[in-house]
Coordinates of C-alpha atoms in Angstrom, one line a residue:
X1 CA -38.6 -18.0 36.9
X2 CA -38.8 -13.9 36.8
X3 CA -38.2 -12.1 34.0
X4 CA -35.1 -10.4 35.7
X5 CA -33.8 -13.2 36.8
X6 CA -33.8 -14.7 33.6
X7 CA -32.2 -11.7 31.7
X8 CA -29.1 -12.3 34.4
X9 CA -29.1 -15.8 33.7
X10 CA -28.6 -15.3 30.2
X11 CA -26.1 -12.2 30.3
X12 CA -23.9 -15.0 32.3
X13 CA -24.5 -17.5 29.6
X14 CA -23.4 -14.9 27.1
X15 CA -20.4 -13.4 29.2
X16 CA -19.0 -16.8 29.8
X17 CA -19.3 -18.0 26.1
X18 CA -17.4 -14.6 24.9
X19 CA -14.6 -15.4 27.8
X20 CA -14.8 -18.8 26.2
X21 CA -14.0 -17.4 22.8
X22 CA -11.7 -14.7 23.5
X23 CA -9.6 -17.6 25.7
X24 CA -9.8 -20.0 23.4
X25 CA -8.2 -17.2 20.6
X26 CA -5.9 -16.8 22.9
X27 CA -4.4 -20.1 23.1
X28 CA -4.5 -20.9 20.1
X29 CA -1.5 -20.9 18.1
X30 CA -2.1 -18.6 14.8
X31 CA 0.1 -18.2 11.8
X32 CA -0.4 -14.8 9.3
X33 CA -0.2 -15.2 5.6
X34 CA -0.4 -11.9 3.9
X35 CA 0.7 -8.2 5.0
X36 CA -2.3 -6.3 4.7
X37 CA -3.9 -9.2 7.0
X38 CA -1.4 -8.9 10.3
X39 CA -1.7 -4.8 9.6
X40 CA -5.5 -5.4 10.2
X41 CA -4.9 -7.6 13.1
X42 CA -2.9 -5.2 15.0
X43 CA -5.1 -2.7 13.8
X44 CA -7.8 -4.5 16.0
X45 CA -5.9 -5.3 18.9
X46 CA -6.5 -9.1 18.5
X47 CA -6.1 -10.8 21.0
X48 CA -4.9 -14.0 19.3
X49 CA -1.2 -15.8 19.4
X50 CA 0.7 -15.0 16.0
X51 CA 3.6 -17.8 16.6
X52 CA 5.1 -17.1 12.4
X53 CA 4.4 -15.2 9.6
X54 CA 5.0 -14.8 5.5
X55 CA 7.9 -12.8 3.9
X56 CA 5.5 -10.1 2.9
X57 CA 4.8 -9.1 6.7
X58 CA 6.9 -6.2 7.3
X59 CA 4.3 -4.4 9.8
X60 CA 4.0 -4.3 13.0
X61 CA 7.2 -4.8 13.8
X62 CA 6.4 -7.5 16.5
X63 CA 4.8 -9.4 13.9
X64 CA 7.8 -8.6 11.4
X65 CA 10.2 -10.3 14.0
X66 CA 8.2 -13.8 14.0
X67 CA 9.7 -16.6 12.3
X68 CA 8.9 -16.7 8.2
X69 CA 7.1 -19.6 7.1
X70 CA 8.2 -18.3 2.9
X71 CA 6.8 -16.1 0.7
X72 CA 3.0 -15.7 0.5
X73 CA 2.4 -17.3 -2.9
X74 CA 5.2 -19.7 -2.8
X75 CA 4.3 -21.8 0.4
X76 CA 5.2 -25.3 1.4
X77 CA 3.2 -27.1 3.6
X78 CA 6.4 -28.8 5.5
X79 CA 7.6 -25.1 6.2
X80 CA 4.3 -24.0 7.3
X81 CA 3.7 -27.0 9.6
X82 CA 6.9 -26.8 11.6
X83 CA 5.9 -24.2 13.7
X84 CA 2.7 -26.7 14.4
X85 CA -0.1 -24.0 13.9
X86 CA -3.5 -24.4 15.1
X87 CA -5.0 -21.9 13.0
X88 CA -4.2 -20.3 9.9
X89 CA -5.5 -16.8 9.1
X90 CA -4.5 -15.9 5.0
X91 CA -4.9 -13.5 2.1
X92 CA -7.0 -14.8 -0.8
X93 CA -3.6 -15.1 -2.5
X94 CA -1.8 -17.1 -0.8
X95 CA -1.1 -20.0 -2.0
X96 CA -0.7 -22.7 -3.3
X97 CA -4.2 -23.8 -2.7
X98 CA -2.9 -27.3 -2.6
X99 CA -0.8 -26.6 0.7
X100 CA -3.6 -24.9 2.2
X101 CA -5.8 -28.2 1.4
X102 CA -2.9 -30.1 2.7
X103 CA -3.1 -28.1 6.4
X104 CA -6.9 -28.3 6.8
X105 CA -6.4 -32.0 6.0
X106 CA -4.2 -32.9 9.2
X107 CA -6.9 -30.6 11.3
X108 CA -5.3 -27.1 11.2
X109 CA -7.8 -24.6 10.8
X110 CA -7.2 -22.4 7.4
X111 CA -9.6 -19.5 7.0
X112 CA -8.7 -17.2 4.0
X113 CA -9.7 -13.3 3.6
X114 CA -10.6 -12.9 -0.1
X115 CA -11.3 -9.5 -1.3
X116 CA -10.6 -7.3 -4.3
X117 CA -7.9 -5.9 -5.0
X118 CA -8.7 -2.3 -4.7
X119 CA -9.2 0.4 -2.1
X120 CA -13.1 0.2 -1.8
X121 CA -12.8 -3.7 -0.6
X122 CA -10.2 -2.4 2.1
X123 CA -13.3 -1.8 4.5
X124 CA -14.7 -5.4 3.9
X125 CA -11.5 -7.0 4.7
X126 CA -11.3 -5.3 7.7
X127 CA -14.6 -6.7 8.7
X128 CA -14.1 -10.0 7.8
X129 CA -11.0 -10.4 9.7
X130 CA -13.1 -8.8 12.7
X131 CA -15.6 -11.4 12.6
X132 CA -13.5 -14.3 12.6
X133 CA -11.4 -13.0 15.6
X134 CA -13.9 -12.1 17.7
X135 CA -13.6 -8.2 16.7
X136 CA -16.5 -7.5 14.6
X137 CA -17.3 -4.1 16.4
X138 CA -14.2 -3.0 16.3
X139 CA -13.8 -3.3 13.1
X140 CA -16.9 -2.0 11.8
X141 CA -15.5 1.2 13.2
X142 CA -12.2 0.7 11.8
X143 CA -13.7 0.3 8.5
X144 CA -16.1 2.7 8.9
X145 CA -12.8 5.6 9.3
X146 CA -10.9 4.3 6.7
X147 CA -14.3 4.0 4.1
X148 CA -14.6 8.2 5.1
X149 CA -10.9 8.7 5.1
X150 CA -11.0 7.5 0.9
X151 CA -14.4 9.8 0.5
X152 CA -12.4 12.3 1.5
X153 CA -9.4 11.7 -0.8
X154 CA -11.6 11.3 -3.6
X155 CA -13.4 14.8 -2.8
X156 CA -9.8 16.2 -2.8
X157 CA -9.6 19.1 -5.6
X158 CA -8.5 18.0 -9.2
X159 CA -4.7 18.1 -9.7
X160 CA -2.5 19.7 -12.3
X161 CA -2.4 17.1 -15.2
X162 CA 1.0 15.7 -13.8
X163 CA 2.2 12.1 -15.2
X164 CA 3.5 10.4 -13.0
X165 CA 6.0 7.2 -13.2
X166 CA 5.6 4.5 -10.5
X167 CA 8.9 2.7 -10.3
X168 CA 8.2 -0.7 -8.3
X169 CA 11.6 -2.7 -8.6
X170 CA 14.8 -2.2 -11.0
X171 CA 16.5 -4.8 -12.9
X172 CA 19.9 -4.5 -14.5
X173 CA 19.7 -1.3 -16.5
X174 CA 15.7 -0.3 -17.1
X175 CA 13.3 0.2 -14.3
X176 CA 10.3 -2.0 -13.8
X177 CA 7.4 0.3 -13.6
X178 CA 3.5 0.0 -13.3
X179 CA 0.5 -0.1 -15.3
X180 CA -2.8 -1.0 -15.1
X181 CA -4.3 -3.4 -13.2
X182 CA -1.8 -3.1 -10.6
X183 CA -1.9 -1.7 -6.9
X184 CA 0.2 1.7 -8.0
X185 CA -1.9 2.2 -10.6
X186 CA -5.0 2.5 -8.4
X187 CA -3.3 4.7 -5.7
X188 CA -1.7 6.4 -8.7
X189 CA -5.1 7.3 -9.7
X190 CA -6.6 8.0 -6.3
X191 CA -4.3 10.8 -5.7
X192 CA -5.1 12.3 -9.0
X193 CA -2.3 11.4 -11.0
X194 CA -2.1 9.8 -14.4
X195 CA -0.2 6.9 -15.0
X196 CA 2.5 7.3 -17.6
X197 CA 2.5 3.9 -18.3
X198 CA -1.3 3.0 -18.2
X199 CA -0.6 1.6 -21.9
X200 CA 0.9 -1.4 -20.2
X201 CA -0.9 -4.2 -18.4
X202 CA 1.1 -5.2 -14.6
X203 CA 4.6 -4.3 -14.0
X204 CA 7.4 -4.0 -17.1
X205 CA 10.5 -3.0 -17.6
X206 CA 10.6 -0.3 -19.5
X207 CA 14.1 1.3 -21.8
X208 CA 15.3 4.8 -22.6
X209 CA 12.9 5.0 -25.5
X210 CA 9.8 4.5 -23.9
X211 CA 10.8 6.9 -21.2
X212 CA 11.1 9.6 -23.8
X213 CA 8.2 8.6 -25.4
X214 CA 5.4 8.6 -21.9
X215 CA 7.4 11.5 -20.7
X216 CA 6.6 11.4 -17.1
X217 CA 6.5 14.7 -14.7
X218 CA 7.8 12.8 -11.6
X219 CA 9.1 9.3 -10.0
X220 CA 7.4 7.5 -7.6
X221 CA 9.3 4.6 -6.2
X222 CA 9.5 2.2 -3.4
X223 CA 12.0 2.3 -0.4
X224 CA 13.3 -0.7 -1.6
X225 CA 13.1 0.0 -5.1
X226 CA 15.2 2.8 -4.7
X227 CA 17.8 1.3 -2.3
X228 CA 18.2 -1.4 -4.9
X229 CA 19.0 0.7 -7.9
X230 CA 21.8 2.0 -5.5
X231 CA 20.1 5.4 -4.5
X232 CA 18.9 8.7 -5.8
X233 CA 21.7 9.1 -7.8
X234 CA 21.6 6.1 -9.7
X235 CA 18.0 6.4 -10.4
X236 CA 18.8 9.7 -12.2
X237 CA 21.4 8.0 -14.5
X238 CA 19.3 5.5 -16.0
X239 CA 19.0 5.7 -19.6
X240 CA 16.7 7.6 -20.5
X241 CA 15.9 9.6 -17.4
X242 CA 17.3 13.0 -18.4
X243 CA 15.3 13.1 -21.2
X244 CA 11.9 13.3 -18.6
X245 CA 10.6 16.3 -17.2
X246 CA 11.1 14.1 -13.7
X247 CA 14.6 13.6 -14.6
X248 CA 15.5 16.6 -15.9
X249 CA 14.1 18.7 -12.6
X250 CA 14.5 15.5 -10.4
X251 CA 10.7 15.3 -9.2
X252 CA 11.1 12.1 -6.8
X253 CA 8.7 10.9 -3.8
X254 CA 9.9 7.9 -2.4
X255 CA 7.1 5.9 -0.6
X256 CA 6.6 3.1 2.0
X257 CA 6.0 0.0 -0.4
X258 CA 3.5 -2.1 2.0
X259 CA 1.6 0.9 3.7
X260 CA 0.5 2.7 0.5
X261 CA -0.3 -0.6 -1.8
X262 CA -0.9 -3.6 0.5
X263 CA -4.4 -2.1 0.6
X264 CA -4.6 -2.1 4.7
X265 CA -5.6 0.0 7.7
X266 CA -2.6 2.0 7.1
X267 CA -3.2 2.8 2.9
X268 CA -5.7 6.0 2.9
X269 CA -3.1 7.6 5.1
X270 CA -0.6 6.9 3.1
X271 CA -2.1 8.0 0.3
X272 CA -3.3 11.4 1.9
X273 CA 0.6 11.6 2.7
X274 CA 1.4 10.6 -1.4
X275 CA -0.8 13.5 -2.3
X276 CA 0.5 15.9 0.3
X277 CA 3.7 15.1 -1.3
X278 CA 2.8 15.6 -5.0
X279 CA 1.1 18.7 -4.2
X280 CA 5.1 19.9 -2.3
X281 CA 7.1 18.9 -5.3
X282 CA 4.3 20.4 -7.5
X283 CA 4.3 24.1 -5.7
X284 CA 8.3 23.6 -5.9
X285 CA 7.8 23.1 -9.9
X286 CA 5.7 26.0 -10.4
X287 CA 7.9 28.5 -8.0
X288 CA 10.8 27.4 -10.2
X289 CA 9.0 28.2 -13.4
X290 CA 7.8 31.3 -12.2
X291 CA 11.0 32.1 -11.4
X292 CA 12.3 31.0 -14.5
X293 CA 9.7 33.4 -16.0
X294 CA 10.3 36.4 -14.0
X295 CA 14.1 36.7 -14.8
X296 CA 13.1 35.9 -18.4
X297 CA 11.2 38.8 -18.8
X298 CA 13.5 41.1 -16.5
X299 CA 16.2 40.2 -18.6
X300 CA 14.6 41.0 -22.4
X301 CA 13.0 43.6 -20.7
X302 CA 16.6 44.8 -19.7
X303 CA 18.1 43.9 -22.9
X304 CA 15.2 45.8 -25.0
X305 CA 15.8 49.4 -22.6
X306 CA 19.5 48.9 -23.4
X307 CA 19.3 48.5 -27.4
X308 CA 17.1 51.5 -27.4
X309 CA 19.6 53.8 -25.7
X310 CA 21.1 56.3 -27.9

């Protein structure tokens, strides 16, 4: 056989088994465990059928419209197998593991994405989810973008030092707010913010005293941390608040909860947007001091002519 006749002979071979693939994605009937996991599937364009999804995917909204199978790390395996999956594609913390075992033991397919919890591993996850839906080039451009998007965050110039509060939920009358080893903290820091409440390990609630005490220059909060605590308002008439330097000037940025810290496609953005707004309410702070300043000094100024008048 000729050498060109052989090269077409095995560009068919290789067409027909990617046709093969992509169909066979595309018949098959996937469920989504995990936010940041359907954001990098849409992200890709996958062709694959998402039939249900967990509580925590709010994004795309197609997705966010499927039926919920629970919440990510509270599953059941009756809930999950209702909707009679072929295929399960889920974050490395989703869970039980038991109910995962439970599906690959009556022959549905479970693959699971692990990857650190932190921005740097955001590329990898994109890759692996390319691979195992037929995407890999694809997403070794995605991930590729978002790995220069971050270099260019981090090349950003230094901040102020501006402490900043990161308010994630509210409960009864003290905010619950992050520290270390939590998502907020990394974006916190990847703006170029300090944490107020780096002292702490994962999310607390925290009283009037401590507020006083770490002081912070501004509020961060979710969407639905804020429409929780009843608004705006209310979040500045928690105990403790007026005696901040964000409460006492009001220095708020209110973010989108799952783009900034489920650590997906959509997170360097969002944290290019973060900064963009901490550098606003920033500028604002230090036109109101100047200000401040300015009619300081024109008024002792004034003051000083006037006492020396005969």
């Amino acid at each position: 056989m000729s050498s060109p006749c052989l090269i077409s002979r095995l560009l068919t071979v290789l067409l027909i088994g990617w046709l093969s693939t992509g169909a066979a994605l595309a018949s098959e009937r996937w469920v989504v465990l995990g936010g940041d996991i359907a954001e990098t599937l849409a992200a890709l364009d996958a062709d694959i059928n998402v039939i249900a999804r967990d509580d925590t995917v709010m994004h795309p909204p197609a997705m966010a419209e499927l039926p919920s199978v629970g919440y990510l790390r509270q599953l059941a395996a009756e809930s999950l197998l209702s909707v009679k999956p072929d295929h399960v594609l889920a974050a490395g913390h989703a869970g039980p593991e038991e109910v995962l075992e439970q599906l690959a033991a009556v022959g549905v397919r479970v693959e699971t994405i692990n990857a650190q919890p932190t921005l740097n591993a955001i590329a990898d996850k994109v890759r692996a989810v390319g691979q195992l839906v037929d995407r890999s080039q694809e997403a070794e451009a995605l991930a590729g973008d978002l790995s220069e998007k971050l270099d260019q965050l981090a090349n950003l110039p230094a901040l102020p030092p501006t402490r900043a509060m990161f308010i994630m939920q509210h409960s009864g009358l003290t905010p619950r707010a992050a520290g270390t080893n939590t998502a907020a903290h990394s974006a916190l820091e990847a703006v170029g913010l300090t944490n107020a409440f780096a002292e702490m390990q994962g999310y607390h609630s925290v009283g009037a005293e401590a507020l006083a005490r770490q002081a912070p220059d501004m509020v961060i909060v979710s969407q639905r941390g804020l429409a929780a605590m009843g608004g705006e308002a209310a979040l500045w008439q928690l105990h403790g608040m007026t005696l901040t330097p964000a409460g006492r000037e009001q220095q708020l940025i209110v973010i989108d909860e799952q783009a900034l810290l489920g650590f997906g496609p959509r997170t360097p953005d969002q944290l290019f947007t973060l900064r963009q707004d901490v550098e606003t309410l920033l500028g604002a702070s230090a036109r109101v001091q100047t200000s401040i300043h300015t009619s300081t000094h024109t008024s002792t100024r004034q003051t000083t002519t006037a006492q020396r008048r005969p």
